[in-house]
Short mmCIF file of C-alpha atoms in Angstrom, two decimals:
data_model
loop_
_atom_site.label_atom_id
_atom_site.label_comp_id
_atom_site.label_asym_id
_atom_site.label_seq_id
_atom_site.Cartn_x
_atom_site.Cartn_y
_atom_site.Cartn_z
CA MET A 21 0.18 0.04 -0.42
CA LYS A 22 1.55 2.78 -1.01
CA SER A 23 0.06 5.85 -0.10
CA ILE A 24 -0.90 8.12 2.75
CA LEU A 25 -4.52 7.02 2.76
CA LEU A 26 -4.58 4.03 2.52
CA SER A 27 -1.83 3.83 5.07
CA LEU A 28 -3.81 6.31 7.31
CA LEU A 29 -7.19 3.88 6.08
CA PHE A 30 -6.17 0.75 6.83
CA SER A 31 -4.50 2.58 10.48
CA CYS A 32 -5.62 0.74 13.44
CA GLY A 33 -8.46 2.98 14.00
CA VAL A 34 -11.52 1.78 17.21
CA ALA A 35 -14.70 3.81 17.16
CA ALA A 36 -17.05 4.00 20.42
CA HIS A 37 -20.76 3.28 19.77
CA ALA A 38 -24.43 3.39 21.78
CA PHE A 39 -24.79 -0.47 22.96
CA ALA A 40 -26.95 -2.43 20.72
CA ALA A 41 -27.94 -6.08 21.42
CA GLU A 42 -26.67 -8.13 19.22
CA ASP A 43 -23.79 -11.07 20.17
CA LEU A 44 -20.79 -9.37 19.40
CA PRO A 45 -17.10 -10.95 20.06
CA GLY A 46 -15.24 -9.48 23.21
CA TYR A 47 -11.90 -7.24 22.08
CA GLU A 48 -8.91 -5.41 24.22
CA ARG A 49 -5.85 -4.48 22.92
CA MET A 50 -2.76 -5.56 24.38
CA THR A 51 1.68 -3.90 24.21
CA VAL A 52 4.12 -7.29 23.86
CA PHE A 53 7.95 -6.35 23.71
CA PRO A 54 9.52 -8.09 22.14
CA PRO A 55 13.80 -9.09 22.49
CA ASP A 56 14.71 -8.16 19.05
CA ARG A 57 12.38 -4.70 19.25
CA ALA A 58 13.39 -1.10 20.36
CA LEU A 59 10.83 -0.61 21.24
CA PRO A 60 6.71 -2.33 22.04
CA VAL A 61 4.99 -3.98 20.23
CA ALA A 62 0.91 -3.52 20.12
CA ALA A 63 -1.42 -6.50 19.44
CA SER A 64 -4.66 -7.63 20.60
CA LEU A 65 -7.44 -10.16 21.83
CA TRP A 66 -10.86 -11.25 20.25
CA TYR A 67 -12.40 -13.49 22.44
CA PRO A 68 -15.67 -15.26 23.34
CA ALA A 69 -18.11 -12.10 25.80
CA GLY A 70 -19.37 -13.24 28.92
CA VAL A 71 -21.13 -10.05 28.92
CA ARG A 72 -21.63 -6.75 27.57
CA SER A 73 -19.59 -3.96 28.02
CA TYR A 74 -19.70 -0.81 25.42
CA ARG A 75 -19.67 -0.88 22.14
CA GLY A 76 -17.02 -0.06 19.53
CA VAL A 77 -16.16 -1.05 16.03
CA VAL A 78 -12.49 -1.80 15.01
CA GLY A 79 -11.09 -1.32 11.94
CA ASP A 80 -14.21 0.90 10.61
CA ASN A 81 -12.64 3.31 7.86
CA PRO A 82 -13.49 5.75 4.47
CA VAL A 83 -12.31 2.14 2.30
CA PHE A 84 -13.60 -0.72 4.62
CA HIS A 85 -15.58 -1.71 7.30
CA GLY A 86 -14.77 -2.91 9.94
CA ALA A 87 -16.38 -5.32 13.04
CA SER A 88 -18.60 -4.16 16.27
CA VAL A 89 -17.38 -5.23 19.94
CA TRP A 90 -17.40 -5.61 23.40
CA MET A 91 -14.64 -3.17 24.41
CA GLY A 92 -12.78 -4.77 27.26
CA ALA A 93 -15.88 -6.91 28.73
CA ARG A 94 -15.03 -10.01 30.82
CA ILE A 95 -13.81 -12.84 28.32
CA ALA A 96 -16.69 -15.73 29.09
CA GLU A 97 -16.26 -19.26 31.46
CA GLY A 98 -14.79 -22.35 29.75
CA GLN A 99 -10.75 -22.99 27.92
CA TYR A 100 -11.19 -21.62 23.96
CA PRO A 101 -8.72 -23.49 21.47
CA LEU A 102 -6.02 -20.12 20.10
CA PHE A 103 -5.27 -19.19 16.57
CA VAL A 104 -2.83 -16.48 16.42
CA PHE A 105 -2.68 -13.95 14.38
CA SER A 106 0.33 -12.99 11.30
CA HIS A 107 -1.12 -10.21 8.80
CA GLY A 108 0.41 -9.29 5.21
CA SER A 109 2.92 -6.78 4.58
CA GLY A 110 1.09 -3.23 4.95
CA GLY A 111 -1.42 -4.55 6.72
CA ASN A 112 -2.21 -4.63 10.42
CA MET A 113 -3.65 -6.35 14.05
CA ASP A 114 -7.29 -4.90 12.61
CA ASN A 115 -7.06 -5.06 9.54
CA SER A 116 -8.36 -8.79 10.04
CA ALA A 117 -11.81 -7.89 11.62
CA TRP A 118 -14.30 -9.59 9.53
CA LEU A 119 -12.33 -13.49 10.24
CA PHE A 120 -11.60 -12.97 13.94
CA SER A 121 -14.87 -12.06 14.80
CA ALA A 122 -16.28 -14.74 12.62
CA LEU A 123 -13.81 -17.44 14.35
CA VAL A 124 -14.82 -16.35 17.91
CA GLU A 125 -18.73 -16.95 16.76
CA LYS A 126 -17.93 -20.73 15.98
CA GLY A 127 -15.65 -20.37 20.10
CA ALA A 128 -12.25 -19.90 19.12
CA MET A 129 -9.62 -16.55 20.44
CA VAL A 130 -7.77 -14.90 18.12
CA LEU A 131 -3.90 -13.27 19.30
CA ALA A 132 -2.31 -10.36 16.40
CA VAL A 133 -0.61 -8.33 16.41
CA ASN A 134 1.74 -5.10 14.46
CA HIS A 135 4.32 -6.45 13.03
CA PRO A 136 6.17 -2.66 13.04
CA GLY A 137 7.88 -2.13 8.96
CA SER A 138 6.17 -3.63 7.97
CA THR A 139 2.33 -2.22 9.73
CA SER A 140 -0.04 0.09 7.55
CA GLY A 141 2.38 3.42 6.89
CA ASP A 142 5.20 2.19 7.59
CA SER A 143 5.34 -0.68 5.22
CA SER A 144 9.52 -0.98 4.37
CA PRO A 145 10.69 -3.32 1.74
CA ARG A 146 14.12 -3.23 3.74
CA ALA A 147 12.07 -5.10 7.11
CA SER A 148 9.38 -6.42 5.70
CA LEU A 149 12.61 -9.78 4.84
CA TYR A 150 13.32 -9.33 8.77
CA LEU A 151 11.47 -12.64 8.98
CA ASP A 152 12.82 -13.14 12.77
CA ARG A 153 11.65 -10.48 14.33
CA ARG A 154 7.95 -11.31 12.29
CA ALA A 155 8.43 -14.49 14.51
CA GLY A 156 9.49 -12.55 17.72
CA ASP A 157 6.54 -10.76 17.61
CA ILE A 158 3.92 -12.98 17.61
CA SER A 159 5.59 -15.17 20.05
CA ALA A 160 5.95 -12.34 22.76
CA ALA A 161 3.14 -11.24 22.68
CA LEU A 162 1.70 -14.94 22.67
CA ASP A 163 4.56 -15.41 25.73
CA ALA A 164 1.99 -12.65 27.17
CA LEU A 165 -1.39 -13.74 27.26
CA LEU A 166 -0.47 -16.88 27.94
CA SER A 167 1.53 -15.94 31.91
CA ASP A 168 -1.74 -13.16 32.01
CA PRO A 169 -2.83 -14.18 34.43
CA VAL A 170 -7.06 -14.19 33.60
CA LEU A 171 -7.05 -14.33 29.61
CA GLY A 172 -4.28 -16.24 29.83
CA LEU A 173 -6.22 -18.89 31.94
CA HIS A 174 -9.26 -19.35 29.26
CA VAL A 175 -6.36 -20.77 26.34
CA ASP A 176 -6.48 -24.45 25.82
CA ARG A 177 -2.53 -24.28 24.91
CA SER A 178 -3.14 -27.89 23.38
CA ARG A 179 -4.88 -26.20 20.11
CA ILE A 180 -2.34 -23.45 19.38
CA THR A 181 -2.37 -22.54 15.26
CA ALA A 182 -0.08 -19.51 13.97
CA LEU A 183 -3.01 -18.35 11.13
CA GLY A 184 -1.47 -15.65 8.60
CA PHE A 185 -1.72 -14.04 5.01
CA SER A 186 0.99 -13.46 2.44
CA LEU A 187 3.58 -11.90 4.68
CA GLY A 188 1.92 -13.03 6.89
CA GLY A 189 1.88 -16.87 6.13
CA ALA A 190 5.43 -16.69 5.45
CA THR A 191 5.76 -15.69 9.40
CA VAL A 192 3.93 -19.01 10.63
CA LEU A 193 4.90 -21.28 8.04
CA ASN A 194 8.87 -19.37 9.85
CA LEU A 195 7.31 -20.58 13.24
CA GLY A 196 5.88 -24.00 12.63
CA GLY A 197 10.15 -24.34 11.38
CA LEU A 198 10.27 -23.32 7.75
CA ARG A 199 13.00 -21.66 6.67
CA PHE A 200 14.18 -19.49 3.93
CA ASP A 201 17.10 -19.69 1.15
CA TRP A 202 18.05 -16.05 1.20
CA GLU A 203 20.23 -17.33 -2.63
CA VAL A 204 17.55 -19.28 -4.19
CA TYR A 205 15.55 -16.03 -3.64
CA ARG A 206 17.78 -14.21 -4.83
CA ASP A 207 17.58 -16.18 -8.10
CA TYR A 208 14.55 -15.84 -8.31
CA CYS A 209 14.06 -12.36 -7.83
CA LEU A 210 16.37 -12.39 -10.59
CA ALA A 211 14.16 -14.57 -12.29
CA ASN A 212 10.63 -12.63 -12.64
CA PRO A 213 11.59 -9.25 -12.18
CA LYS A 214 9.02 -8.10 -12.54
CA ALA A 215 6.79 -10.55 -9.76
CA THR A 216 4.09 -8.56 -6.80
CA ASP A 217 7.13 -9.34 -4.41
CA CYS A 218 10.21 -8.96 -6.24
CA GLY A 219 9.41 -5.60 -7.38
CA PHE A 220 8.42 -4.37 -4.25
CA LEU A 221 11.76 -4.68 -2.77
CA ALA A 222 12.61 -3.26 -6.16
CA LYS A 223 11.16 -0.19 -5.83
CA GLY A 224 13.02 -0.88 -1.93
CA ASN A 225 16.94 -0.81 -3.87
CA VAL A 226 16.65 -3.65 -1.71
CA ASP A 227 20.39 -5.18 -2.42
CA LEU A 228 19.62 -9.02 -3.45
CA ASP A 229 22.70 -10.18 -3.05
CA HIS A 230 23.58 -9.24 0.81
CA LEU A 231 19.88 -10.42 2.49
CA PRO A 232 19.37 -10.22 6.62
CA GLU A 233 20.42 -13.40 8.57
CA GLY A 234 17.14 -12.91 9.75
CA PHE A 235 15.18 -14.02 6.39
CA SER A 236 16.46 -17.66 7.11
CA ALA A 237 16.60 -17.86 10.76
CA ASP A 238 14.83 -20.78 12.91
CA GLY A 239 11.96 -19.08 13.79
CA ARG A 240 10.32 -21.98 14.99
CA ASP A 241 8.18 -22.32 18.11
CA ASP A 242 7.07 -25.30 19.47
CA ARG A 243 3.31 -24.55 21.48
CA ILE A 244 2.24 -23.84 17.45
CA GLY A 245 0.62 -27.14 17.15
CA HIS A 246 -0.82 -26.20 13.65
CA VAL A 247 -0.23 -24.08 11.09
CA ILE A 248 -2.99 -22.56 8.45
CA ALA A 249 -0.94 -20.03 5.95
CA ILE A 250 -3.06 -18.30 3.36
CA ASP A 251 -1.44 -17.25 -0.37
CA PRO A 252 1.72 -17.57 2.02
CA ALA A 253 5.21 -15.63 0.30
CA PHE A 254 8.76 -16.29 -0.10
CA THR A 255 7.23 -20.25 -0.94
CA TYR A 256 9.94 -20.94 -3.88
CA THR A 257 12.43 -20.32 -1.39
CA ALA A 258 11.81 -22.92 1.49
CA THR A 259 15.20 -25.26 2.33
CA ALA A 260 14.68 -28.95 1.37
CA ALA A 261 16.65 -29.75 4.58
CA SER A 262 12.93 -27.35 6.98
CA VAL A 263 11.27 -29.28 5.14
CA GLU A 264 12.00 -32.70 6.21
CA ALA A 265 12.29 -31.84 9.60
CA VAL A 266 8.69 -29.57 9.85
CA THR A 267 6.24 -31.91 12.07
CA VAL A 268 3.59 -29.57 13.08
CA PRO A 269 0.80 -30.67 9.87
CA VAL A 270 0.35 -27.67 7.91
CA SER A 271 -3.49 -26.07 6.04
CA PHE A 272 -2.37 -24.64 3.34
CA ILE A 273 -5.31 -22.05 1.47
CA ASN A 274 -4.90 -21.25 -2.19
CA LEU A 275 -7.11 -18.03 -2.98
CA GLY A 276 -7.89 -18.47 -7.41
CA ASP A 277 -8.15 -20.81 -9.07
CA ARG A 278 -5.83 -18.99 -11.60
CA ASP A 279 -3.36 -15.45 -12.13
CA ARG A 280 -2.21 -16.86 -9.14
CA LEU A 281 0.92 -14.38 -7.06
CA LYS A 282 3.86 -16.51 -8.27
CA THR A 283 4.71 -16.47 -4.70
CA GLY A 284 2.57 -17.35 -2.81
CA ASP A 285 0.09 -20.61 -5.38
CA VAL A 286 2.07 -23.38 -3.37
CA SER A 287 0.49 -26.89 -6.03
CA GLU A 288 2.14 -28.68 -8.82
CA ASN A 289 1.72 -25.64 -10.46
CA GLY A 290 4.13 -22.90 -8.23
CA SER A 291 6.28 -23.76 -5.29
CA ASN A 292 4.67 -27.48 -4.44
CA LEU A 293 4.91 -26.83 -1.49
CA ALA A 294 1.65 -28.29 -0.66
CA ASN A 295 2.99 -32.10 -1.07
CA ARG A 296 6.83 -31.13 -0.66
CA LEU A 297 5.62 -31.59 3.67
CA ALA A 298 4.78 -34.66 4.84
CA ASP A 299 1.58 -33.86 7.30
CA ALA A 300 0.11 -31.25 4.71
CA ASP A 301 -3.08 -30.28 3.22
CA TYR A 302 -4.02 -28.40 -0.01
CA GLN A 303 -8.01 -25.90 -0.40
CA VAL A 304 -8.45 -23.23 -2.78
CA VAL A 305 -10.60 -21.07 -2.88
CA ALA A 306 -12.30 -19.56 -6.46
CA PRO A 307 -13.28 -17.17 -7.45
CA SER A 308 -11.12 -15.23 -6.11
CA TYR A 309 -7.64 -13.21 -5.90
CA HIS A 310 -5.76 -12.37 -3.39
CA ILE A 311 -6.43 -8.54 -2.85
CA THR A 312 -9.98 -10.61 -1.97
CA PHE A 313 -8.52 -11.27 1.20
CA LEU A 314 -9.25 -7.76 2.91
CA GLY A 315 -12.64 -6.70 4.68
CA LEU A 316 -15.59 -5.06 2.76
CA CYS A 317 -15.58 -2.16 0.98
CA LYS A 318 -17.55 0.63 0.72
CA SER A 319 -19.92 2.21 -1.25
CA GLY A 320 -16.82 4.82 -2.95
CA GLY A 321 -14.86 2.80 -1.54
CA ALA A 322 -12.52 2.25 -4.87
CA GLU A 323 -14.13 5.56 -6.54
CA LEU A 324 -12.23 7.02 -3.32
CA LEU A 325 -8.77 5.11 -4.24
CA ALA A 326 -8.70 6.19 -7.93
CA GLU A 327 -9.00 10.01 -6.95
CA GLU A 328 -5.85 10.08 -4.72
CA GLN A 329 -4.17 7.20 -7.70
CA ASP A 330 -3.89 4.56 -5.02
CA ASP A 331 -3.61 0.86 -5.87
CA PRO A 332 -6.95 -0.85 -6.31
CA VAL A 333 -7.48 -2.79 -3.07
CA CYS A 334 -11.47 -2.82 -4.27
CA THR A 335 -11.02 -3.91 -7.11
CA ASP A 336 -11.51 -7.65 -7.52
CA PRO A 337 -11.95 -9.64 -10.62
CA ASP A 338 -14.96 -9.75 -12.65
CA GLY A 339 -17.00 -13.20 -11.18
CA VAL A 340 -15.16 -12.59 -7.99
CA ASP A 341 -17.73 -12.08 -4.95
CA ARG A 342 -15.82 -10.83 -1.93
CA ALA A 343 -17.91 -10.68 0.57
CA ASP A 344 -19.12 -14.40 -0.25
CA THR A 345 -15.20 -15.27 -0.45
CA HIS A 346 -14.77 -14.14 2.24
CA LYS A 347 -17.50 -16.88 3.82
CA LYS A 348 -15.73 -19.98 2.08
CA ILE A 349 -12.15 -18.38 3.91
CA ILE A 350 -14.16 -18.89 7.27
CA LYS A 351 -15.64 -22.19 6.29
CA ALA A 352 -12.16 -23.37 4.75
CA VAL A 353 -9.79 -22.25 8.37
CA ALA A 354 -12.74 -23.29 10.57
CA ALA A 355 -12.08 -26.27 9.32
CA SER A 356 -8.55 -26.70 9.37
CA ALA A 357 -8.86 -25.76 13.05
CA GLY A 358 -11.32 -28.60 13.52
CA LEU A 359 -13.64 -25.77 14.61
#
């Protein structure tokens, strides 16, 4: 997302509203302290609410619809499976409110973080390559939640799933034990300079011969028992040794049956990563496209982006219904996690 407009639109806004009658998820903001970050990192928790507090709307802005929540409400009694979510490049922890609300409705909790350097308003080609820092953000957030004397008691620690989209998909694969070869990625971008991810790096004048060590680091977190990666980045660069060593089950979801992003196509027509892992399943949500994962756009949202000469993230391919695609993604994620 290149402009100030989209940076503002994707920023984490919460608006207060009058009381509503419907059942809503609970929502709590957190601050976590990853050891590899100079500053604290923002996180948020979505969960089944035990009472109604006051109503807020998370992720709402002039282009995208948000989702209603009970702000800071007491969590409902019981233990729940947990998703830890990693956003894509230029996203943030509230972008996927539509998905988090649905997962809470199905009886889960969702913990999400902002990844500095690849978050709304500060997304940098160079900073986005530090996969170790992104994985560290998730692990630090998980540390904070599980050690919380109130919230941590409600997590079913035997059912922690790392869920990610795009660059976040690569992050959760890294959390599951997959590692990426920077030399292979250099060669991939030299051979595919017009690929979306490689073009993004070129805009930042990234030196492909000197990618950061963090790109190839081991980000494994043994508390993660399952990985769900939606159109994950860097799949061509997974090292053979780490592919063989991954022990957690991995679920892949590709968006669209044609015109997929090259880096995220894990089928036999792409990186074939879905078939290389010993314990992996694969689903396709179609008709769809990569950006269809983003939130539902408001009337006039596409026109507003066009006026600002911004990325047309509200414009899906012909025949694609974003609301219907979201329902299919929710169903696919829930099925993969056994909800």
